[in-house]
Coordinates of C-alpha atoms in Angstrom, one line a residue:
M16 CA -29.7 16.3 -2.6
S17 CA -28.5 19.8 -1.6
P18 CA -24.8 20.5 -1.2
H19 CA -25.4 21.5 2.4
F20 CA -27.1 18.2 3.2
R21 CA -24.1 16.3 1.4
R22 CA -21.6 18.3 3.6
R23 CA -23.5 17.4 6.8
C24 CA -23.6 13.7 5.8
L25 CA -19.8 13.6 5.2
A26 CA -19.1 15.5 8.4
T27 CA -21.2 13.0 10.3
L28 CA -19.5 10.0 8.7
L29 CA -16.0 11.4 9.4
A30 CA -17.0 12.2 13.0
L31 CA -18.1 8.6 13.5
L32 CA -15.0 7.3 12.0
A33 CA -12.8 9.4 14.2
G34 CA -14.7 8.2 17.3
A35 CA -14.3 4.6 16.4
L36 CA -10.6 4.9 15.7
A37 CA -10.1 6.6 19.1
L38 CA -11.1 3.3 20.8
L39 CA -8.3 1.4 19.1
P40 CA -4.9 0.8 20.9
L41 CA -2.3 3.4 19.9
R42 CA 0.8 1.2 20.5
A43 CA 2.4 0.1 17.2
M44 CA 4.5 -3.1 17.1
A45 CA 3.8 -4.2 13.6
Q46 CA 6.3 -4.6 10.7
D47 CA 3.4 -3.9 8.4
D48 CA 2.5 -0.3 9.4
A49 CA 3.3 1.8 6.3
A50 CA 2.5 4.8 4.2
V51 CA -0.6 4.4 2.1
T52 CA -2.4 6.4 -0.6
P53 CA -6.0 6.8 -1.6
P54 CA -7.2 4.8 -4.7
A55 CA -7.6 6.3 -8.0
D56 CA -11.2 7.3 -9.2
T57 CA -13.3 4.4 -10.2
P58 CA -13.1 3.7 -13.9
P59 CA -16.1 3.6 -16.2
V60 CA -18.3 0.5 -15.8
D61 CA -17.2 -1.0 -19.1
D62 CA -13.6 -1.0 -17.9
Q63 CA -14.3 -2.2 -14.4
D64 CA -12.6 -5.5 -13.2
L65 CA -11.0 -6.8 -10.0
E66 CA -7.7 -5.2 -10.6
P67 CA -6.5 -3.1 -7.6
A68 CA -5.5 0.5 -7.9
E69 CA -1.9 1.5 -8.6
N70 CA 0.3 2.3 -5.6
T71 CA 1.4 5.9 -5.8
V72 CA 3.5 6.2 -2.6
A73 CA 6.2 4.3 -1.0
G74 CA 4.9 1.8 1.5
E75 CA 2.9 -1.3 2.0
F76 CA -0.8 -2.2 2.1
T77 CA -2.0 0.6 -0.2
P78 CA -5.8 0.5 -0.7
A79 CA -7.3 -0.8 -3.9
R80 CA -10.2 0.7 -5.7
G81 CA -12.4 -0.1 -2.8
F82 CA -16.0 1.2 -2.5
Q83 CA -16.7 4.9 -3.0
L84 CA -19.1 5.9 -0.2
L85 CA -19.3 9.6 -0.7
K86 CA -17.9 12.4 -3.0
T87 CA -18.5 16.1 -2.8
D88 CA -16.8 19.2 -4.0
W89 CA -14.8 19.4 -0.8
G90 CA -14.2 15.9 0.2
S91 CA -14.6 12.2 -0.4
L92 CA -14.6 8.9 1.5
N93 CA -13.6 5.5 0.2
I94 CA -13.3 2.1 2.0
S95 CA -10.9 -0.6 0.9
L96 CA -10.0 -4.0 2.4
Y97 CA -7.2 -6.6 2.6
G98 CA -7.2 -10.0 4.3
L99 CA -4.8 -12.9 4.5
V100 CA -5.3 -16.5 6.0
R101 CA -2.5 -19.0 5.8
Y102 CA -1.0 -22.2 7.3
V103 CA 2.7 -22.2 8.2
N104 CA 4.8 -25.1 9.2
Q105 CA 8.5 -24.6 10.1
L106 CA 10.5 -27.8 10.5
P107 CA 12.0 -29.6 12.2
G108 CA 9.8 -28.9 15.2
N109 CA 12.6 -29.2 17.9
Q110 CA 15.9 -27.6 17.1
I111 CA 18.6 -25.4 18.5
F112 CA 21.2 -23.1 16.9
I113 CA 24.7 -22.0 18.0
D114 CA 25.3 -18.3 17.9
H115 CA 28.7 -16.7 16.7
L116 CA 29.9 -16.9 20.4
G117 CA 29.3 -20.6 20.6
R118 CA 26.2 -20.4 22.8
E119 CA 23.1 -22.5 22.3
H120 CA 19.6 -21.1 21.7
E121 CA 16.2 -22.7 21.2
V122 CA 14.6 -22.2 17.7
K123 CA 11.0 -21.3 18.3
T124 CA 9.3 -23.0 15.3
R125 CA 5.7 -22.6 14.3
N126 CA 2.9 -25.0 13.1
D127 CA -0.3 -23.0 12.9
I128 CA -3.3 -21.8 10.9
N129 CA -4.1 -18.1 11.3
W130 CA -6.2 -15.3 9.9
H131 CA -2.9 -13.4 9.6
R132 CA -3.7 -9.8 8.6
T133 CA -6.6 -7.5 8.3
M134 CA -6.4 -4.0 6.7
I135 CA -9.3 -1.6 6.4
W136 CA -8.6 1.8 4.6
F137 CA -10.7 5.0 4.9
S138 CA -9.3 7.4 2.2
G139 CA -10.1 10.2 -0.1
F140 CA -9.4 13.9 -0.5
A141 CA -10.2 16.8 1.9
L142 CA -10.9 20.4 1.1
H143 CA -8.9 20.3 -2.1
P144 CA -8.4 17.5 -4.7
R145 CA -4.6 17.6 -4.2
L146 CA -4.9 17.1 -0.4
S147 CA -5.4 13.4 0.2
Y148 CA -5.8 11.4 3.4
T149 CA -5.7 7.8 4.4
V150 CA -6.6 6.4 7.8
T151 CA -5.8 2.7 8.2
V152 CA -7.1 0.1 10.7
W153 CA -4.6 -2.7 10.9
S154 CA -4.9 -6.0 12.8
L155 CA -2.7 -8.9 13.2
P156 CA -4.4 -11.8 15.1
T157 CA -1.2 -13.8 15.1
T158 CA 0.2 -11.4 17.7
Q159 CA -3.1 -10.0 19.0
Q160 CA -2.3 -6.4 17.8
T161 CA -4.6 -3.8 16.5
L162 CA -3.4 -0.3 15.3
A163 CA -4.8 2.8 13.6
F164 CA -2.4 5.0 11.6
G165 CA -2.5 7.1 8.5
N166 CA -1.0 10.0 6.4
L167 CA -1.7 13.2 4.6
Q168 CA -0.3 14.2 1.2
F169 CA -0.3 17.2 -0.9
K170 CA 0.6 16.9 -4.6
F171 CA 2.0 20.2 -6.0
N172 CA 2.8 18.7 -9.4
K173 CA 4.2 15.6 -11.1
A174 CA 7.7 16.3 -9.7
L175 CA 6.7 17.0 -6.1
T176 CA 4.4 15.5 -3.5
L177 CA 4.8 16.3 0.2
G178 CA 3.6 13.6 2.7
A179 CA 3.5 13.1 6.4
G180 CA 2.4 10.2 8.6
I181 CA 3.6 6.6 9.0
G182 CA 6.1 5.8 6.2
P183 CA 8.9 3.4 5.4
T184 CA 12.6 3.9 5.8
L185 CA 13.7 3.5 2.2
T186 CA 16.0 0.5 2.7
S187 CA 14.8 -1.9 -0.1
R188 CA 12.6 -1.8 -3.1
S189 CA 9.9 -3.9 -1.5
M190 CA 9.4 -1.2 1.1
Q191 CA 8.2 1.1 -1.7
G192 CA 4.9 0.0 -2.9
S193 CA 4.8 -3.5 -4.3
H194 CA 2.9 -5.3 -1.5
P195 CA 1.0 -7.6 -1.7
F196 CA 2.2 -8.5 -5.2
W197 CA 5.2 -10.5 -4.0
A198 CA 6.1 -14.1 -4.8
S199 CA 4.1 -15.1 -1.7
S200 CA 2.6 -13.1 1.1
D201 CA 5.8 -12.0 2.9
R202 CA 9.4 -11.0 2.0
Q203 CA 12.4 -13.3 1.1
M204 CA 15.1 -13.9 3.7
G205 CA 17.8 -11.5 2.3
E206 CA 15.6 -8.5 2.1
E207 CA 14.0 -9.2 5.4
F208 CA 17.4 -9.3 7.1
F209 CA 18.8 -6.2 5.7
R210 CA 15.7 -3.8 5.5
G211 CA 14.6 -1.2 7.9
G212 CA 11.1 -0.7 9.2
F213 CA 8.3 1.9 9.4
S214 CA 7.9 4.9 11.5
S215 CA 6.4 8.5 11.6
A216 CA 7.9 10.4 8.8
V217 CA 7.9 13.3 6.4
W218 CA 8.8 12.7 2.8
L219 CA 9.0 14.1 -0.7
K220 CA 8.5 12.2 -3.8
G221 CA 7.9 12.6 -7.5
E222 CA 8.9 12.1 -11.2
P223 CA 11.1 15.2 -12.0
L224 CA 12.3 13.6 -15.3
S225 CA 10.5 11.3 -17.6
R226 CA 10.8 7.7 -16.3
F227 CA 12.9 8.8 -13.3
F228 CA 11.4 8.6 -9.8
Y229 CA 12.7 9.6 -6.4
T230 CA 11.7 9.6 -2.7
V231 CA 13.4 11.1 0.3
S232 CA 12.3 10.6 3.8
V233 CA 13.1 11.7 7.4
N234 CA 11.7 9.3 10.0
T235 CA 11.6 9.4 13.8
N236 CA 13.6 6.2 13.8
L237 CA 14.5 3.1 11.8
S238 CA 11.4 1.3 13.0
Q239 CA 8.6 2.3 15.4
L240 CA 8.2 -1.4 16.6
G241 CA 6.6 -0.9 20.0
I242 CA 8.7 2.3 20.5
T243 CA 6.7 5.2 22.1
A244 CA 7.7 8.9 22.2
T245 CA 8.7 8.6 25.8
N246 CA 11.4 6.0 25.2
D247 CA 12.6 7.1 21.7
S248 CA 15.9 9.0 21.4
R249 CA 16.4 12.4 19.8
D250 CA 18.1 10.9 16.7
L251 CA 16.3 10.7 13.4
A252 CA 16.6 8.3 10.5
Y253 CA 17.3 9.5 6.9
S254 CA 16.8 7.6 3.7
A255 CA 16.4 8.1 0.0
S256 CA 15.6 6.0 -3.1
I257 CA 15.6 6.5 -6.8
S258 CA 14.4 4.3 -9.7
W259 CA 14.7 4.5 -13.4
M260 CA 12.5 2.6 -15.9
P261 CA 14.2 3.3 -19.2
T262 CA 12.4 1.1 -21.7
T263 CA 8.7 1.4 -21.0
G264 CA 8.5 3.9 -18.1
E265 CA 6.6 1.4 -15.9
F266 CA 7.0 -2.0 -14.3
G267 CA 3.5 -3.3 -14.1
L268 CA 0.9 -2.6 -11.4
R269 CA 2.7 -1.6 -8.2
G270 CA 6.0 -3.0 -9.6
G271 CA 5.0 -6.4 -8.3
L272 CA 6.5 -9.7 -9.3
A273 CA 3.8 -11.3 -11.7
D274 CA 3.8 -10.1 -15.3
F275 CA 0.0 -9.9 -15.7
E276 CA 0.4 -7.4 -18.4
E277 CA 2.4 -9.9 -20.6
H278 CA 4.7 -7.1 -21.7
P279 CA 5.3 -7.3 -25.5
R280 CA 8.4 -5.1 -25.0
V281 CA 11.0 -5.7 -22.2
A282 CA 10.1 -3.5 -19.2
T283 CA 13.1 -2.6 -17.1
R284 CA 13.7 -1.0 -13.7
F285 CA 17.0 0.0 -12.0
G286 CA 17.1 1.4 -8.5
I287 CA 19.3 2.5 -5.6
S288 CA 18.2 2.9 -1.9
A289 CA 20.2 4.1 1.0
A290 CA 19.5 4.9 4.7
H291 CA 21.3 6.1 7.8
A292 CA 20.0 5.9 11.4
R293 CA 21.5 6.3 14.9
E294 CA 19.4 3.6 16.7
D295 CA 18.7 3.3 20.4
R296 CA 17.6 0.1 22.2
A297 CA 14.6 2.2 23.5
N298 CA 14.5 0.6 27.0
Q299 CA 16.3 0.6 30.2
L300 CA 19.3 -1.6 30.9
G301 CA 18.2 -5.0 32.3
S302 CA 15.0 -5.0 30.3
P303 CA 14.4 -6.5 26.8
P304 CA 15.0 -4.0 24.0
N305 CA 12.1 -2.4 22.3
E306 CA 14.1 -1.9 19.2
T307 CA 13.7 -5.3 17.5
Q308 CA 14.4 -4.4 13.8
I309 CA 18.1 -5.0 13.7
R310 CA 19.5 -8.5 14.0
L311 CA 23.0 -9.9 13.8
S312 CA 23.6 -12.6 11.1
D313 CA 23.3 -15.3 13.8
G314 CA 19.7 -14.2 14.5
L315 CA 20.4 -12.4 17.8
L316 CA 18.8 -9.0 18.3
A317 CA 21.6 -6.4 18.2
F318 CA 20.4 -4.7 21.4
E319 CA 19.7 -7.7 23.5
E320 CA 22.1 -8.3 26.5
G321 CA 25.2 -10.4 25.5
A322 CA 24.6 -10.1 21.7
L323 CA 28.2 -9.1 21.0
A324 CA 30.0 -10.1 24.2
D325 CA 28.9 -11.9 27.3
G326 CA 27.4 -9.5 29.8
V327 CA 27.6 -6.5 27.6
T328 CA 24.7 -4.6 26.2
V329 CA 24.7 -2.3 23.2
Q330 CA 22.8 0.9 23.9
K331 CA 23.2 2.7 20.6
L332 CA 24.7 2.0 17.2
N333 CA 24.8 3.4 13.7
Y334 CA 22.9 1.5 11.0
Q335 CA 23.7 2.2 7.4
V336 CA 22.5 0.3 4.4
L337 CA 22.9 0.7 0.6
A338 CA 21.0 -1.4 -1.9
F339 CA 21.0 -1.9 -5.7
D340 CA 18.0 -3.4 -7.3
V341 CA 17.2 -4.5 -10.9
G342 CA 14.2 -6.0 -12.6
A343 CA 12.9 -7.0 -16.0
K344 CA 9.5 -8.2 -17.4
Y345 CA 8.7 -9.8 -20.8
R346 CA 5.8 -11.9 -22.1
G347 CA 4.8 -13.3 -18.7
F348 CA 8.3 -13.7 -17.3
T349 CA 9.7 -11.5 -14.4
F350 CA 13.1 -11.3 -12.8
Q351 CA 14.0 -9.2 -9.7
G352 CA 17.1 -9.0 -7.7
E353 CA 18.7 -6.7 -5.1
Y354 CA 22.2 -6.5 -3.5
F355 CA 22.7 -5.1 0.0
F356 CA 25.5 -3.6 1.9
R357 CA 25.0 -3.1 5.7
R358 CA 27.3 -1.6 8.3
L359 CA 26.7 -1.4 12.1
S360 CA 29.1 0.8 13.8
N361 CA 29.8 3.5 16.5
F362 CA 28.7 1.2 19.3
L363 CA 27.8 2.7 22.7
A364 CA 27.9 -0.3 25.0
T365 CA 28.2 -1.1 28.8
G366 CA 31.5 -2.8 28.2
P367 CA 34.3 -3.7 25.7
L368 CA 33.3 -5.3 22.4
P369 CA 35.4 -7.6 20.2
Q370 CA 34.8 -5.4 17.0
D371 CA 34.4 -1.8 16.2
F372 CA 31.9 -2.4 13.4
I373 CA 30.1 -5.2 11.7
F374 CA 29.9 -5.3 7.9
D375 CA 27.4 -7.7 6.2
Q376 CA 26.4 -7.9 2.5
G377 CA 24.2 -10.2 0.5
F378 CA 21.5 -10.6 -2.1
F379 CA 18.2 -12.1 -3.1
A380 CA 16.9 -13.0 -6.5
Q381 CA 13.6 -14.2 -7.8
A382 CA 11.9 -15.2 -11.0
M383 CA 8.3 -15.9 -12.0
Y384 CA 6.6 -17.1 -15.1
M385 CA 2.9 -17.0 -15.8
V386 CA 2.4 -20.5 -17.2
V387 CA -1.2 -19.7 -17.7
P388 CA -1.5 -16.0 -18.4
K389 CA -3.5 -14.2 -15.7
Y390 CA -4.3 -17.4 -13.9
V391 CA -1.3 -19.5 -12.8
G392 CA 2.3 -18.4 -12.1
V393 CA 5.3 -20.4 -10.9
Y394 CA 8.3 -18.9 -9.3
S395 CA 11.6 -19.6 -7.5
S396 CA 14.0 -17.4 -5.4
G397 CA 17.1 -17.5 -3.3
S398 CA 19.0 -15.4 -0.8
L399 CA 22.6 -15.5 0.5
V400 CA 24.3 -13.4 3.2
F401 CA 28.1 -12.8 3.3
D402 CA 28.5 -11.9 7.0
E403 CA 31.1 -10.8 9.5
F404 CA 30.8 -14.0 11.4
D405 CA 31.3 -16.3 8.4
R406 CA 28.0 -18.1 9.0
R407 CA 26.8 -17.7 5.4
P408 CA 23.0 -18.0 5.9
W409 CA 21.1 -18.9 2.7
E410 CA 17.8 -20.1 1.4
L411 CA 16.1 -21.5 -1.7
S412 CA 12.3 -21.2 -2.2
G413 CA 9.6 -21.8 -4.7
G414 CA 6.0 -22.0 -5.3
V415 CA 2.9 -21.5 -7.4
S416 CA 0.2 -18.8 -7.3
V417 CA -3.3 -19.3 -8.7
F418 CA -5.6 -16.3 -9.5
P419 CA -9.1 -17.8 -9.8
M420 CA -10.6 -14.6 -11.1
A421 CA -7.8 -13.7 -13.6
A422 CA -7.0 -10.7 -11.4
R423 CA -4.4 -10.0 -8.8
S424 CA -7.1 -9.2 -6.2
W425 CA -7.5 -12.8 -5.1
R426 CA -4.6 -15.2 -4.8
L427 CA -4.2 -18.9 -3.7
N428 CA -0.5 -19.6 -2.9
L429 CA 1.6 -22.7 -2.1
H430 CA 5.1 -21.6 -0.9
F431 CA 8.1 -23.8 0.1
I432 CA 11.4 -22.6 1.7
Y433 CA 14.6 -24.4 2.7
V434 CA 16.6 -22.1 4.9
Q435 CA 20.1 -22.6 6.4
R436 CA 20.9 -20.7 9.6
S437 CA 18.2 -18.0 9.2
P438 CA 19.5 -14.6 10.3
T439 CA 16.0 -13.1 10.6
G440 CA 12.8 -14.0 12.4
S441 CA 9.5 -12.5 13.5
S442 CA 5.8 -13.5 13.9
F443 CA 5.0 -11.5 10.8
G444 CA 7.0 -13.4 8.1
F445 CA 8.1 -16.9 7.1
Y446 CA 11.3 -17.1 9.2
T447 CA 12.3 -17.8 12.8
A448 CA 15.9 -16.9 14.0
G449 CA 18.4 -19.6 13.7
Q450 CA 16.1 -22.1 11.9
T451 CA 17.7 -24.7 9.5
G452 CA 15.2 -26.7 7.6
P453 CA 12.1 -26.5 5.5
T454 CA 9.1 -24.2 5.8
L455 CA 5.7 -24.9 4.1
S456 CA 3.0 -22.3 3.7
V457 CA -0.5 -22.5 2.1
G458 CA -2.5 -19.3 2.0
T459 CA -5.0 -17.1 0.3
D460 CA -5.3 -13.3 0.3
I461 CA -7.7 -10.7 -1.1
L462 CA -7.4 -7.0 -1.9
L463 CA -10.5 -5.0 -2.8

């Protein structure tokens, strides 16, 4: 096959791909849109297994090894897949919660079976091996949303990679590459409440010193959940994160929870993440806010009417978060924890408010042990929020994951949560705002 013919084939494939993606809705309301990176080159056949590729950029839903369709001197194309189906039951079915101002609200619980997420990645390099691209097709049948997004990255050297596209605000360790290798298929209550979201961004990342990693990012806003350019403000979001892995220089594949590697020597990771954003409600007064990432500790959206005072709407506020994380792995055992500080301040509102700022702090911790190496892991976790309104939301959870093929690529999961006064909620995760009671989830996901 001549080089000219291969180039024509690749150009035709990329043109068809661009045409297909143009038919997809452009509006993004997902909490799952994130920066991704192309998979590593396929290893020799003798070393081939189901293990996914390492995540080399901050973000979620990074493609695995996938299927290499085409590779030439000036470009390549790989396809990778992720899917999740699960049953979720939030109990009791009928309940209310009282917010910090003494008002009643209905808790909207779920009891459903859903094919919950689909991800398809088209990735590779273009023109130069150091210039990589990833285009992602994302679908969430739970909310009937479909989205196309992506990023470009150029790697100058080990210490510096420049990226642009959809990326995370660097507000917690789980925003930076570990998905889907968590305890279950979504985050714990503590990190879900404090974290930011994903939006269009430019970032720098690298390993300037041995075992020391950094990422800095400038995003359009804290979260691009249904916020278009026409209703976004002129304010940008700024975030940075560092991590240090002093003992082994790594923390397992993608830094996930399970110790598949059965580390014979203790692997450690220490990190700090911080972010600042001047957030806008991104909609006209009298209409529901488009900015839905920030919640108060009673579960109310910070920008909804009456959230902080009857008849008063917050139009703008400052969001600031600082998080410290630590982790260790040894002979099948994993521990991870993170402590958060969050301050909401500089409120621009339609009337007087009872406070000038809101300061919340809290943590989550989780541990897992591979009782049958590479096949079965059991885990437990907990979260607690020390909040401005003295509500003290907390949770305890636990579960078991089974890996039938002795690889992370396919998982069967049973997950149980008991939550008290949940401060967070969405159609994407395990929580609904204000819930007190148990949640049961049974699911399976696959990453190829």
